[in-house]
Short mmCIF file of C-alpha atoms and ligand atoms in Angstrom, two decimals:
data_model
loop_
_atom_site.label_atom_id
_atom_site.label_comp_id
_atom_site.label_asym_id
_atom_site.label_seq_id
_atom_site.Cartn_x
_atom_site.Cartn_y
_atom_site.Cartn_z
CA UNK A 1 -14.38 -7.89 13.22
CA UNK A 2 -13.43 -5.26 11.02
CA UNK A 3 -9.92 -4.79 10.13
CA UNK A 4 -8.49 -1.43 8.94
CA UNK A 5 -4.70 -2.06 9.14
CA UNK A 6 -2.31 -5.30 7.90
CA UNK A 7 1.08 -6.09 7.53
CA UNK A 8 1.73 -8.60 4.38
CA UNK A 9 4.95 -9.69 3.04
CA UNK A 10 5.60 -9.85 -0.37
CA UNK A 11 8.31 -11.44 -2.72
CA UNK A 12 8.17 -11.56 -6.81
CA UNK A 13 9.05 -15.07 -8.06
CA UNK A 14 12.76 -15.31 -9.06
CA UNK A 15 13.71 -15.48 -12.75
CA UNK A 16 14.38 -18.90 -14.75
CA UNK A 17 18.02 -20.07 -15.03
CA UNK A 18 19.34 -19.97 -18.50
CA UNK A 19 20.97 -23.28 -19.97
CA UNK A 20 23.90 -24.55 -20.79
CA UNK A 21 23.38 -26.93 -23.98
CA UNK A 22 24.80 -27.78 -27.49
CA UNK A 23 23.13 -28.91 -30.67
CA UNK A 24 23.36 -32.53 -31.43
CA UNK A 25 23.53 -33.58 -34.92
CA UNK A 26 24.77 -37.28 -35.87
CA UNK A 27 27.45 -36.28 -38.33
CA UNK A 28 28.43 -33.21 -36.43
CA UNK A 29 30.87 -33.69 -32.84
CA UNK A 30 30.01 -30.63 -31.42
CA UNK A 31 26.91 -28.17 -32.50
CA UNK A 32 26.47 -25.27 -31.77
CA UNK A 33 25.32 -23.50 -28.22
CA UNK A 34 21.69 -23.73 -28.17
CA UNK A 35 20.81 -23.03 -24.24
CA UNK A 36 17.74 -20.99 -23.90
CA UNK A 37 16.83 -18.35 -21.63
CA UNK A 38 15.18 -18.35 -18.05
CA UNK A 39 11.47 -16.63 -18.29
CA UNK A 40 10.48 -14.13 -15.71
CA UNK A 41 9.52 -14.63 -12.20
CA UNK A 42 6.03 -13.61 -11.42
CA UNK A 43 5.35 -10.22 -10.02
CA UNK A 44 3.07 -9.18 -6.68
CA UNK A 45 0.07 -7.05 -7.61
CA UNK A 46 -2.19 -5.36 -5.35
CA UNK A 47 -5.71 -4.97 -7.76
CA UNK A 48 -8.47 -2.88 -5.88
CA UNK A 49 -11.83 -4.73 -5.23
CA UNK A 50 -15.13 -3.50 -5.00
CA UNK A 51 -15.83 -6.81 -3.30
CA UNK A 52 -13.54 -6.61 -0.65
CA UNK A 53 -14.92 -4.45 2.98
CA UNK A 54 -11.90 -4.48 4.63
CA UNK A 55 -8.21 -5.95 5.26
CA UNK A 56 -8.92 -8.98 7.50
CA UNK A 57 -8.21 -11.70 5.72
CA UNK A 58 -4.91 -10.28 6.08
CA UNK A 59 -4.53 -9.73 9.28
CA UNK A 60 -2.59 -12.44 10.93
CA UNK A 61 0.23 -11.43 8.20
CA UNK A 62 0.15 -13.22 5.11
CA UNK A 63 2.66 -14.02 2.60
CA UNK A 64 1.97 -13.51 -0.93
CA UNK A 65 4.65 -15.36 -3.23
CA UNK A 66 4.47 -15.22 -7.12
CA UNK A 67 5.96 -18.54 -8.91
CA UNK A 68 9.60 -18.47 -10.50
CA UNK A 69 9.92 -18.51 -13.75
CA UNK A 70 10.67 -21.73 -15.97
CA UNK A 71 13.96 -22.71 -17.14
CA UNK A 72 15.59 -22.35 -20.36
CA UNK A 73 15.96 -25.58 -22.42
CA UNK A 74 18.08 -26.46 -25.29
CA UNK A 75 17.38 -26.58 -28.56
CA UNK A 76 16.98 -22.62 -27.92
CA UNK A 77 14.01 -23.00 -25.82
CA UNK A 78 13.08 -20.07 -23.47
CA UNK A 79 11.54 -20.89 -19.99
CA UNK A 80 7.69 -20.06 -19.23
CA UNK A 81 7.35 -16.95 -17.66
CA UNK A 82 5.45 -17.08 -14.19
CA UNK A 83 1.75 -15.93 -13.65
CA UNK A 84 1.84 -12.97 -11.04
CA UNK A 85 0.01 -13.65 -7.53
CA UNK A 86 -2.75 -11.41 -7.43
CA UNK A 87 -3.48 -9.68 -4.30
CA UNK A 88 -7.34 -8.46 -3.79
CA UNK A 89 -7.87 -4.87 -1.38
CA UNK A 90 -10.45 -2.84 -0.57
CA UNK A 91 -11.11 0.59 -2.55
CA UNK A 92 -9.28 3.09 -0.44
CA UNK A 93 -6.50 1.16 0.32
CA UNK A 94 -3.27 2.50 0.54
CA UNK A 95 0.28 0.38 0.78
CA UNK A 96 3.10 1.44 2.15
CA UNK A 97 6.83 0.27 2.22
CA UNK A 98 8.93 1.84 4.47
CA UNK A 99 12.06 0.08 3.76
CA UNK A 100 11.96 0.54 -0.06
CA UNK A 101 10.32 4.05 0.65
CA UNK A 102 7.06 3.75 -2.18
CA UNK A 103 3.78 3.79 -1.26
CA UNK A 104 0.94 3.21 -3.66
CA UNK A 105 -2.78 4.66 -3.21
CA UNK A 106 -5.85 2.05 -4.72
CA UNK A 107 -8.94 4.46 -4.71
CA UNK A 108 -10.68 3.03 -7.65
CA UNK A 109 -12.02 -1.03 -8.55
CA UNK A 110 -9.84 -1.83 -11.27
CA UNK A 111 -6.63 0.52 -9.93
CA UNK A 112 -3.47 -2.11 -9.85
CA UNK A 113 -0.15 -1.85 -8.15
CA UNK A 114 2.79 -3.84 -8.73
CA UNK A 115 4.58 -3.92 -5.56
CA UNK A 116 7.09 -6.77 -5.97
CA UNK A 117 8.34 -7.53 -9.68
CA UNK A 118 9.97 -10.70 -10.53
CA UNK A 119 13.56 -11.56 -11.27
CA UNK A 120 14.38 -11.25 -15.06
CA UNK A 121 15.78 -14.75 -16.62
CA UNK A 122 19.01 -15.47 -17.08
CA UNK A 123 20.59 -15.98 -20.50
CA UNK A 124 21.43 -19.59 -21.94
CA UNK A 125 24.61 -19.95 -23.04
CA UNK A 126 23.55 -19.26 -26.77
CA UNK A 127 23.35 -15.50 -25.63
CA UNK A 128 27.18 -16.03 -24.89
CA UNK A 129 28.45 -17.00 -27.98
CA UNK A 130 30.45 -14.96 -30.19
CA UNK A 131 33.53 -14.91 -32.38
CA UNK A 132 36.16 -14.66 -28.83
CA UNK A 133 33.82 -17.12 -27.43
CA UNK A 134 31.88 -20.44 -29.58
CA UNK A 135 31.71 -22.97 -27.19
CA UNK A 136 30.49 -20.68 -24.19
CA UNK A 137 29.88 -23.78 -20.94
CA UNK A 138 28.49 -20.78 -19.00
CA UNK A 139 24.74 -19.21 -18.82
CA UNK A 140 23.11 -16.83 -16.18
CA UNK A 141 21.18 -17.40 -13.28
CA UNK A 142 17.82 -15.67 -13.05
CA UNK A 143 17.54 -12.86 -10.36
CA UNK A 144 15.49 -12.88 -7.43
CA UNK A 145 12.55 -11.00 -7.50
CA UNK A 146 11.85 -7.85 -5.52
CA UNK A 147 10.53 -8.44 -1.86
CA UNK A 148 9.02 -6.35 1.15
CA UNK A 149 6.93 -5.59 4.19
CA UNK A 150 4.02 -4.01 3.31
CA UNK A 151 1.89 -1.85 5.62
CA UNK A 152 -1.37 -1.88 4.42
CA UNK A 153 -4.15 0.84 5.78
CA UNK A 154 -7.81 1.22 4.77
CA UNK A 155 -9.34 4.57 4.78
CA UNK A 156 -13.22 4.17 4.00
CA UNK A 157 -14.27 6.71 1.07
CA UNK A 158 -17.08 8.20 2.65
CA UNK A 159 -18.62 11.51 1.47
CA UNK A 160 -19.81 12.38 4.85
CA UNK A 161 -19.06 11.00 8.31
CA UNK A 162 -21.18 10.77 11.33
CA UNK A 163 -19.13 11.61 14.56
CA UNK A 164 -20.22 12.21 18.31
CA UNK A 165 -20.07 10.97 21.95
CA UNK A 166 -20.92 7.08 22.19
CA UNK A 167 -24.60 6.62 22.42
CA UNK A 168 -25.13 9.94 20.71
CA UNK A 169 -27.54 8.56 18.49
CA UNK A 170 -25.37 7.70 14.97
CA UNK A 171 -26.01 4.57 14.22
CA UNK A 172 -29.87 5.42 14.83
CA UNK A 173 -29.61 8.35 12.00
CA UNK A 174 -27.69 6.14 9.65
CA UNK A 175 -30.23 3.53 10.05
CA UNK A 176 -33.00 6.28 9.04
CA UNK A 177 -31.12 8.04 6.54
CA UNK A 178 -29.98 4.76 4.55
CA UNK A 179 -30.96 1.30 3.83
CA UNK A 180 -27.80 0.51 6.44
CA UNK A 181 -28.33 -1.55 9.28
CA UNK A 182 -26.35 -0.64 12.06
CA UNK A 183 -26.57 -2.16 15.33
CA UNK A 184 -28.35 0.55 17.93
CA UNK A 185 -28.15 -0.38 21.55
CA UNK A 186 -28.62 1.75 24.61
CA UNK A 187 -25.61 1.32 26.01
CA UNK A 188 -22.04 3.00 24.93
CA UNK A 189 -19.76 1.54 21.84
CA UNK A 190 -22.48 -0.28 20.52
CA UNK A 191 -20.70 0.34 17.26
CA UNK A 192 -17.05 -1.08 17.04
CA UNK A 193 -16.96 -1.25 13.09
CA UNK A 194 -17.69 1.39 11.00
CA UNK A 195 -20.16 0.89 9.25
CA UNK A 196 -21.35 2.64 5.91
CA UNK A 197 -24.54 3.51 3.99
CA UNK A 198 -25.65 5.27 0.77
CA UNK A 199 -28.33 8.02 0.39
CA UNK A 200 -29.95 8.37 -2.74
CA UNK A 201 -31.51 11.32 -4.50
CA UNK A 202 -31.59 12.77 -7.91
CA UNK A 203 -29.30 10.34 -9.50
CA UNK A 204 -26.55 10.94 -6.82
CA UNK A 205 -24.91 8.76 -4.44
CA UNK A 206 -23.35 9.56 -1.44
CA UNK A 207 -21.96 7.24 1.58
CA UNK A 208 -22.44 8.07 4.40
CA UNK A 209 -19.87 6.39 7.40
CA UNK A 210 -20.70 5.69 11.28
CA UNK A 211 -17.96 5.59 13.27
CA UNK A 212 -17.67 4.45 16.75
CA UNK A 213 -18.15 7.07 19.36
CA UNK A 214 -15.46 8.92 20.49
CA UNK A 215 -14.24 9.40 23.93
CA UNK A 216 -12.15 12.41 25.48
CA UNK A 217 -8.82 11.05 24.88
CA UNK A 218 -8.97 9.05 21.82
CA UNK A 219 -7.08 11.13 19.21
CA UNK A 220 -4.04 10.61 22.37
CA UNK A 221 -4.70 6.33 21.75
CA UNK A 222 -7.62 5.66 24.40
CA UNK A 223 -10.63 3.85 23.45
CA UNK A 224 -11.89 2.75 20.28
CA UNK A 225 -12.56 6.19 18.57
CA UNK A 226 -8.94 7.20 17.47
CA UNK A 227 -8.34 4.12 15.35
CA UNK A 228 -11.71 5.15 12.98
CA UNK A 229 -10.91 8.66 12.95
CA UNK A 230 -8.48 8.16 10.04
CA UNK A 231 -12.03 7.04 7.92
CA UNK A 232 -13.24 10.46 8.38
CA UNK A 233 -10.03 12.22 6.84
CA UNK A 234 -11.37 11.78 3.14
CA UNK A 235 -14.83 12.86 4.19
CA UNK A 236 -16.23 16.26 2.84
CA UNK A 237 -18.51 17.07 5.47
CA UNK A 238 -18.27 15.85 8.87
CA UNK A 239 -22.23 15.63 11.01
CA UNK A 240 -21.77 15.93 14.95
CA UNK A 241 -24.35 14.44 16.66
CA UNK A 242 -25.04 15.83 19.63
CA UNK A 243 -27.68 14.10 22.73
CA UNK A 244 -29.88 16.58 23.72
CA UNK A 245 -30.86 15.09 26.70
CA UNK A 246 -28.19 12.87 27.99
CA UNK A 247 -28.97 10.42 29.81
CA UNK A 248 -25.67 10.05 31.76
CA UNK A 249 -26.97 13.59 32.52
CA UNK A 250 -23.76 14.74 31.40
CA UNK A 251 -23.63 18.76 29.48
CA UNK A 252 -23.81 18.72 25.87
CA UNK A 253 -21.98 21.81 25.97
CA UNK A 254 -19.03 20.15 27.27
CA UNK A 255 -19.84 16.72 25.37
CA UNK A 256 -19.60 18.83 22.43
CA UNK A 257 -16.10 20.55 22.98
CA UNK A 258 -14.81 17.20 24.15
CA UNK A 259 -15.57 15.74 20.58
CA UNK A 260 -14.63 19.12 18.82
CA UNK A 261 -11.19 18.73 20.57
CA UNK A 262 -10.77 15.35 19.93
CA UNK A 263 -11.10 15.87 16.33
CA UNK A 264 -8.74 18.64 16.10
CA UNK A 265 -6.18 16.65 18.02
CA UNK A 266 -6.22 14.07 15.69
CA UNK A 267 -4.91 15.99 12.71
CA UNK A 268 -4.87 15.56 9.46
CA UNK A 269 -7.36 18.39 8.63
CA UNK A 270 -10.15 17.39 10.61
CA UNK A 271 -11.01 20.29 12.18
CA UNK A 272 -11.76 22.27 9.19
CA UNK A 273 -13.90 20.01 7.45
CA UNK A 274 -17.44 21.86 7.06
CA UNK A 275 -19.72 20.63 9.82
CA UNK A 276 -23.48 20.14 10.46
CA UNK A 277 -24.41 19.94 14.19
CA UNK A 278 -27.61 17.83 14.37
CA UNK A 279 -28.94 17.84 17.74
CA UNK A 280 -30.37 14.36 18.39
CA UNK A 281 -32.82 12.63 19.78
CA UNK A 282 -36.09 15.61 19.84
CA UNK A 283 -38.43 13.24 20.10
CA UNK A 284 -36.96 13.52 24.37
CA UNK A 285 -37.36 16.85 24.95
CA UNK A 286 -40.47 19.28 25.12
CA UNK A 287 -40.89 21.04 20.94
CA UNK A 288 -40.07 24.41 22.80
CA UNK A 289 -36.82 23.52 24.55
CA UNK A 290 -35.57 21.60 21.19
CA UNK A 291 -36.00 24.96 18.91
CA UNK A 292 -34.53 27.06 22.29
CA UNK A 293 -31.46 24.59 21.34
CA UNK A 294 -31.06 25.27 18.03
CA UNK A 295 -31.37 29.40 18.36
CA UNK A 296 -28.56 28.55 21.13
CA UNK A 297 -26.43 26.86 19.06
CA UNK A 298 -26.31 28.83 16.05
CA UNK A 299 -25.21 31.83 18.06
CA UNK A 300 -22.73 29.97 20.16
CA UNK A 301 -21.12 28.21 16.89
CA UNK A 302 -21.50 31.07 14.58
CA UNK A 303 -20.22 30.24 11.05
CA UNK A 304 -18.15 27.35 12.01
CA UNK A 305 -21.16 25.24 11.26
CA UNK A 306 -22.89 25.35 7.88
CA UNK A 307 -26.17 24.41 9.61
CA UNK A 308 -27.92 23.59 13.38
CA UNK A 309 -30.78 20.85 12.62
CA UNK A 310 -32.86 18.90 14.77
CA UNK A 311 -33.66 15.21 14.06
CA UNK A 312 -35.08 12.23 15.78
CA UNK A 313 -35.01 8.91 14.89
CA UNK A 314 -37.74 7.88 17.12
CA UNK A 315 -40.40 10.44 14.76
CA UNK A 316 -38.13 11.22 11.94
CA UNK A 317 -38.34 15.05 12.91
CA UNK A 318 -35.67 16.85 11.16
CA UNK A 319 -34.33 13.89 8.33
CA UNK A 320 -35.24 15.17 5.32
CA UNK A 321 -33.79 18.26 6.26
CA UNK A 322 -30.43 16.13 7.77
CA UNK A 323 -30.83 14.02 4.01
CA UNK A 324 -30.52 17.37 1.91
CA UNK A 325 -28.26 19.78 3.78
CA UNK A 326 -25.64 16.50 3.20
CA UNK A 327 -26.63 16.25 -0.29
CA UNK A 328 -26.32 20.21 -0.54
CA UNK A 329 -23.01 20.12 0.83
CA UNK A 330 -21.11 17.74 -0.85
CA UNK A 331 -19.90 19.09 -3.88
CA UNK A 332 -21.45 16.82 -6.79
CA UNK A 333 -18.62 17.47 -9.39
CA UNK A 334 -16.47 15.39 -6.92
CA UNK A 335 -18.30 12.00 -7.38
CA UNK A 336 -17.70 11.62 -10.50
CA UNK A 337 -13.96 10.21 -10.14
CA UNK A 338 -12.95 8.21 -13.47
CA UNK A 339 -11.83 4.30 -12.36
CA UNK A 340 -11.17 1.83 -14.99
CA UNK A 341 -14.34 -0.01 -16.66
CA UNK A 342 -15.34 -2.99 -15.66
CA UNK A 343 -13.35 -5.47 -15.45
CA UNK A 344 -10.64 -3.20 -16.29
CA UNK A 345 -7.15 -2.74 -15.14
CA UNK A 346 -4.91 0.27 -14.49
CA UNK A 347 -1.39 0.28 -12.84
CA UNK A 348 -1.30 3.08 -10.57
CA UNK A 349 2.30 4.55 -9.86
CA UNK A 350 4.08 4.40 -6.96
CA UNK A 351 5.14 7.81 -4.75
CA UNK A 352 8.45 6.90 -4.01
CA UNK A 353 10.01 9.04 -0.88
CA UNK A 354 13.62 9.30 -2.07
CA UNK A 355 14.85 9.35 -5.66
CA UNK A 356 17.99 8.99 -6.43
CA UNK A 357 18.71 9.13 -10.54
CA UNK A 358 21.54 7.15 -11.29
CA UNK A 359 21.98 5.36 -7.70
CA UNK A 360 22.10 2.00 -9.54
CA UNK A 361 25.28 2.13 -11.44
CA UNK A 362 26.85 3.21 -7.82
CA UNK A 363 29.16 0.64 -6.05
CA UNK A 364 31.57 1.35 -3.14
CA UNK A 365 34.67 -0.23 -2.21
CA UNK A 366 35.61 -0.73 1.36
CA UNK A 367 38.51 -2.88 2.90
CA UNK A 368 36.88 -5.24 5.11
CA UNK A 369 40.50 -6.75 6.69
CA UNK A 370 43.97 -7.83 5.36
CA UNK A 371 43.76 -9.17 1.94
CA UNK A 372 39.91 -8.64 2.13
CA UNK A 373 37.41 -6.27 0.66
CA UNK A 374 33.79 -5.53 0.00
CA UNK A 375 31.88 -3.75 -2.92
CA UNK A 376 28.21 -3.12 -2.46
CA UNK A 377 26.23 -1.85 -5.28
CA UNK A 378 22.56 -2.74 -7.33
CA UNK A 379 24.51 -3.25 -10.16
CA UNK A 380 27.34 -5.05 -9.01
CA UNK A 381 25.45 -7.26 -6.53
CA UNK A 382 23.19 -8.43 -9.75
CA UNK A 383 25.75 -9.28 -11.73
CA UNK A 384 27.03 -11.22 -8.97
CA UNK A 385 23.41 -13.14 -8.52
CA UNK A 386 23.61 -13.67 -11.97
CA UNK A 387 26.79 -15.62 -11.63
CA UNK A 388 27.80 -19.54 -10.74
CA UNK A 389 31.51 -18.38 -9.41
CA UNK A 390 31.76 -22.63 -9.93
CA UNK A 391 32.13 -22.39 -13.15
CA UNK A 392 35.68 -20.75 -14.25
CA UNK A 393 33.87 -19.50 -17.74
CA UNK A 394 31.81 -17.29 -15.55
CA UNK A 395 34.57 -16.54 -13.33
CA UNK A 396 36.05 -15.06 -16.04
CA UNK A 397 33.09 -13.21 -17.48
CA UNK A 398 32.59 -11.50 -14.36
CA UNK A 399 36.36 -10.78 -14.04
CA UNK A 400 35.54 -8.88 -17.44
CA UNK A 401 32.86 -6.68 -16.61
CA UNK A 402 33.88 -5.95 -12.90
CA UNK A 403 36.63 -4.27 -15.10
CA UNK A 404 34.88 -3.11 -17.16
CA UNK A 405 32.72 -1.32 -14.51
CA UNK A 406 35.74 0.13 -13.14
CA UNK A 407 35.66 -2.02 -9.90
CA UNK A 408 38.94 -3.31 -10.17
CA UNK A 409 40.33 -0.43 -10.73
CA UNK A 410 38.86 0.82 -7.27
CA UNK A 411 39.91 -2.49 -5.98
CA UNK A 412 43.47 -1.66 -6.57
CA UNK A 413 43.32 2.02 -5.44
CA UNK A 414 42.03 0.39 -2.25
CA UNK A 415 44.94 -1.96 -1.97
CA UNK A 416 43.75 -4.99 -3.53
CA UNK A 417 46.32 -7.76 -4.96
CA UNK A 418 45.52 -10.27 -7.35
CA UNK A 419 44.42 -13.52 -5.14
CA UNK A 420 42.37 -11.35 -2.62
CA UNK A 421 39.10 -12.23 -0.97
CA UNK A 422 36.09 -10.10 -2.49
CA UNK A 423 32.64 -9.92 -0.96
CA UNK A 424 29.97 -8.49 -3.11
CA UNK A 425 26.21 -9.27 -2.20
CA UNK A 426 27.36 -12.17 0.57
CA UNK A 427 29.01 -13.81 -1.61
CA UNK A 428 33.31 -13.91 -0.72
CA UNK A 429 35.18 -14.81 -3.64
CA UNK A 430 38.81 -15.35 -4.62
CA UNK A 431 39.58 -12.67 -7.29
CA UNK A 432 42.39 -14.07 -9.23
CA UNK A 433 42.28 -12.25 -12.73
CA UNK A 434 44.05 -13.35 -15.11
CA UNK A 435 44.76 -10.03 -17.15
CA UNK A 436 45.94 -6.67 -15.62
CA UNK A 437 43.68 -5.40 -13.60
CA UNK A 438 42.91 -2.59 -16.36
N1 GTP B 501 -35.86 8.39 22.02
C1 GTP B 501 -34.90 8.32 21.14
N2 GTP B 501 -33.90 7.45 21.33
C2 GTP B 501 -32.89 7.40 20.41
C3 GTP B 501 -32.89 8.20 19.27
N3 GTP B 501 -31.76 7.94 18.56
C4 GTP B 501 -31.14 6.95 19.23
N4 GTP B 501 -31.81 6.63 20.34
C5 GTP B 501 -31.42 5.62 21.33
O1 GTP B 501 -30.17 5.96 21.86
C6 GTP B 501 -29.37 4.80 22.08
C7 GTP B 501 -28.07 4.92 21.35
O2 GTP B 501 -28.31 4.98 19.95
P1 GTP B 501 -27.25 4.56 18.87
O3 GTP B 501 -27.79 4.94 17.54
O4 GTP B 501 -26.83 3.17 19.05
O5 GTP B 501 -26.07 5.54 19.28
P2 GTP B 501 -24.61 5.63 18.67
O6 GTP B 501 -24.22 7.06 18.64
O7 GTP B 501 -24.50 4.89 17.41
O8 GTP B 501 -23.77 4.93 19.83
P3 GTP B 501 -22.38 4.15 19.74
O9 GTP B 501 -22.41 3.26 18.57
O10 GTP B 501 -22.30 3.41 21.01
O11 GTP B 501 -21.31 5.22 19.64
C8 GTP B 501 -30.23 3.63 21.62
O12 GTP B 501 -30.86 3.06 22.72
C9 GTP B 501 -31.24 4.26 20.68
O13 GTP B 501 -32.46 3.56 20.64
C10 GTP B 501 -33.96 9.12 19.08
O14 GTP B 501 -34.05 9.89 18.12
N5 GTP B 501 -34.93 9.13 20.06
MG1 MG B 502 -23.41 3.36 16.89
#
């Protein structure tokens, strides 16, 4: 089964604690502060694979977790910093969070996206010391690392895309046209993955997709069709196959206009991608009543078709002509799309929906009851990670640069008395400073 779309979670490892440690010498009491730092938590990162054909393996929801990093040590020791967790996708995958508003586009073998970074490490206590401050007993924690819910969707990178009623005859063309080996059955929706194949001429590559039939209704959500029609969005040329000679009996006038209409419901530019109309399946009907066809068609379509052909798959009538009006029509200057080398890696960057300069030195005070408040912020909640409240060294340090931030000042325009209950990042506190508040 092929799978186009997955949901993954991912979370960055969380940064190494920094120590808390003094030198120990034999004639010396008390060394100096030698507590090393925490090493980085181990990032997410999405790396493009040639090797992978779609998103299944993902799709019962995976996790994807990169390690934390190590702990400091004394003797000024810095911990390990985490390997990242390496997450393999298809070319022409693109990732989207929602909730952090990015979205990254992998195109290319090679292309990499970091979509969950890890937690710096915190400092040891040796970062600490100073002349106010020689014996610091406090370090920092390490910060968690990024997390999200990533909605992952594969678009297929075909050059040209085979579309029609089911049983039209696509799979049978693709078959003929490539060294592909679709499955061709009489009967409807024979094809439920799409499936892809390469033509080669002249140096040049193209792929060529087959995607399940589509059905009146299925840009609206019926049937299989509307799913696959997001793999023909990146074609360049779209190729309607068209029965000649249905056997359902049905028109092929109106089998035509209900695929037409089903493309141009879907979206997304569809309907004015250049088309070929190949009327299939020749080899059915009497020579005369095939070329009657194509003399109909041209006049009925006009120029909204580059070209009316006539193939069969049964006597390859009409293929090479099919092979090289594709090949014609595809612009070659377009294939040649610079990826990394092989065995290369590139970090693609991330379109990120809202930008807000400066939105991380923001906080906001609110009173959340009597003798109780709140401050939410990116800043002010990492400090707070960063912090054992435990330990009154700390305490005090944070005391220090929540003033110096200008949160306690806020506190107090907001009513806030020495001894009051703080919340900042779900963590309620008793702020007690010693000092003024500014
Ligand atoms: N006589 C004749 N039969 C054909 C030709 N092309 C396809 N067929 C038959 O038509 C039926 C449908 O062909 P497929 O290639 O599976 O059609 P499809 O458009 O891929 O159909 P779905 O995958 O169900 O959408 C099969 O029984 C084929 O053998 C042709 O050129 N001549
Ligand atoms: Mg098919």
């Amino acid at each position: 089964m092929f799978h186009d779309r997955a949901t993954i979670f991912v979370r960055g490892g969380a940064g190494g604690d920094g120590v808390v440690s003094f030198r120990r010498e034999a004639h010396v009491p008390k060394g100096g502060p030698d507590g090393g730092d925490g090493g980085r938590g181990g990032d997410v990162v999405l790396l493009c694979d040639a090797s992978r054909r779609d998103l299944s393996e993902f799709h019962r929801g995976a996790h994807f977790k990169a390690a934390r990093g190590g702990r400091g040590e004394g003797a000024q020791r810095h911990g390990a910093s985490a390997d990242r967790a390496l997450v393999r996708v298809p070319p022409g995958t693109t990732a989207e969070d929602s909730e952090r508003g990015v979205r990254w586009e992998l195109s290319l073998p090679g292309q990499r996206a970091t979509v969950a970074r890890g937690g710096s490490g915190g400092r040891g206590n040796k970062a600490f010391a100073g002349p106010t401050r020689q014996t610091p007993r406090m370090a920092e924690r390490g910060l968690p690392g990024e997390e999200g819910t990533l909605e992952l969707q594969l678009r297929l990178l075909a050059d040209a895309g085979l579309v029609g009623l089911p049983n039209a005859g696509k799979s049978s063309l693709l078959a003929r046209l490539t060294a592909a080996r679709p499955k061709v059955a009489e009967y409807p929706f024979t094809t439920i993955d799409p499936v892809l194949g390469t033509i080669e001429v002249a140096e040049r590559q193209l792929v060529v997709a087959d995607i399940p039939g589509l059905i009146e209704g299925a840009s609206g959500g019926a049937g299989l069709g509307h799913e696959f029609l997001a793999h023909v969005e990146r074609c360049r040329l779209l190729v309607h196959v068209l029965d000649l000679a249905p056997l359902d009996g049905s028109d092929p006038v109106a089998n035509h206009a209900a695929v037409e209409a089903e493309l141009g419901d879907h979206g997304a530019g569809l309907e004015a991608l250049p088309r070929i109309l190949c009327l299939s399946k020749a080899d059915l009907v009497a020579p005369e009543a095939a070329e009657e066809a194509v003399l109909e068609w041209r006049e009925r379509l006009g120029d909204t078709v580059l070209d009316v052909l006539v193939t069969s798959a049964a006597t390859g009538q009409g293929l090479d002509e099919l092979r090289a009006a594709i090949v014609r029509t595809v612009p070659a200057s377009d294939e040649i799309v610079d990826g990394p080398g092989v065995g290369e890696e590139v970090e693609v960057p991330a379109s990120h929906r809202t930008y807000r300069p400066g939105a991380e030195d923001v906080f906001e005070v609110h009173r959340a009851g009597p003798g109780a408040f709140r401050v939410s912020g990116v800043r002010v909640e990492r400090l707070l990670a960063r912090h054992d409240l435990g330990n009154e060294e700390s305490l005090r340090y944070l005391e220090d640069r929540l003033r110096s931030m200008g949160v306690l000042r806020e506190l107090e325009r907001a009513g806030f008395e020495p001894g009051d209950d703080v919340e900042i990042g779900g963590t309620v506190f008793e702020l007690d400073p010693g000092a003024p508040l500014r």
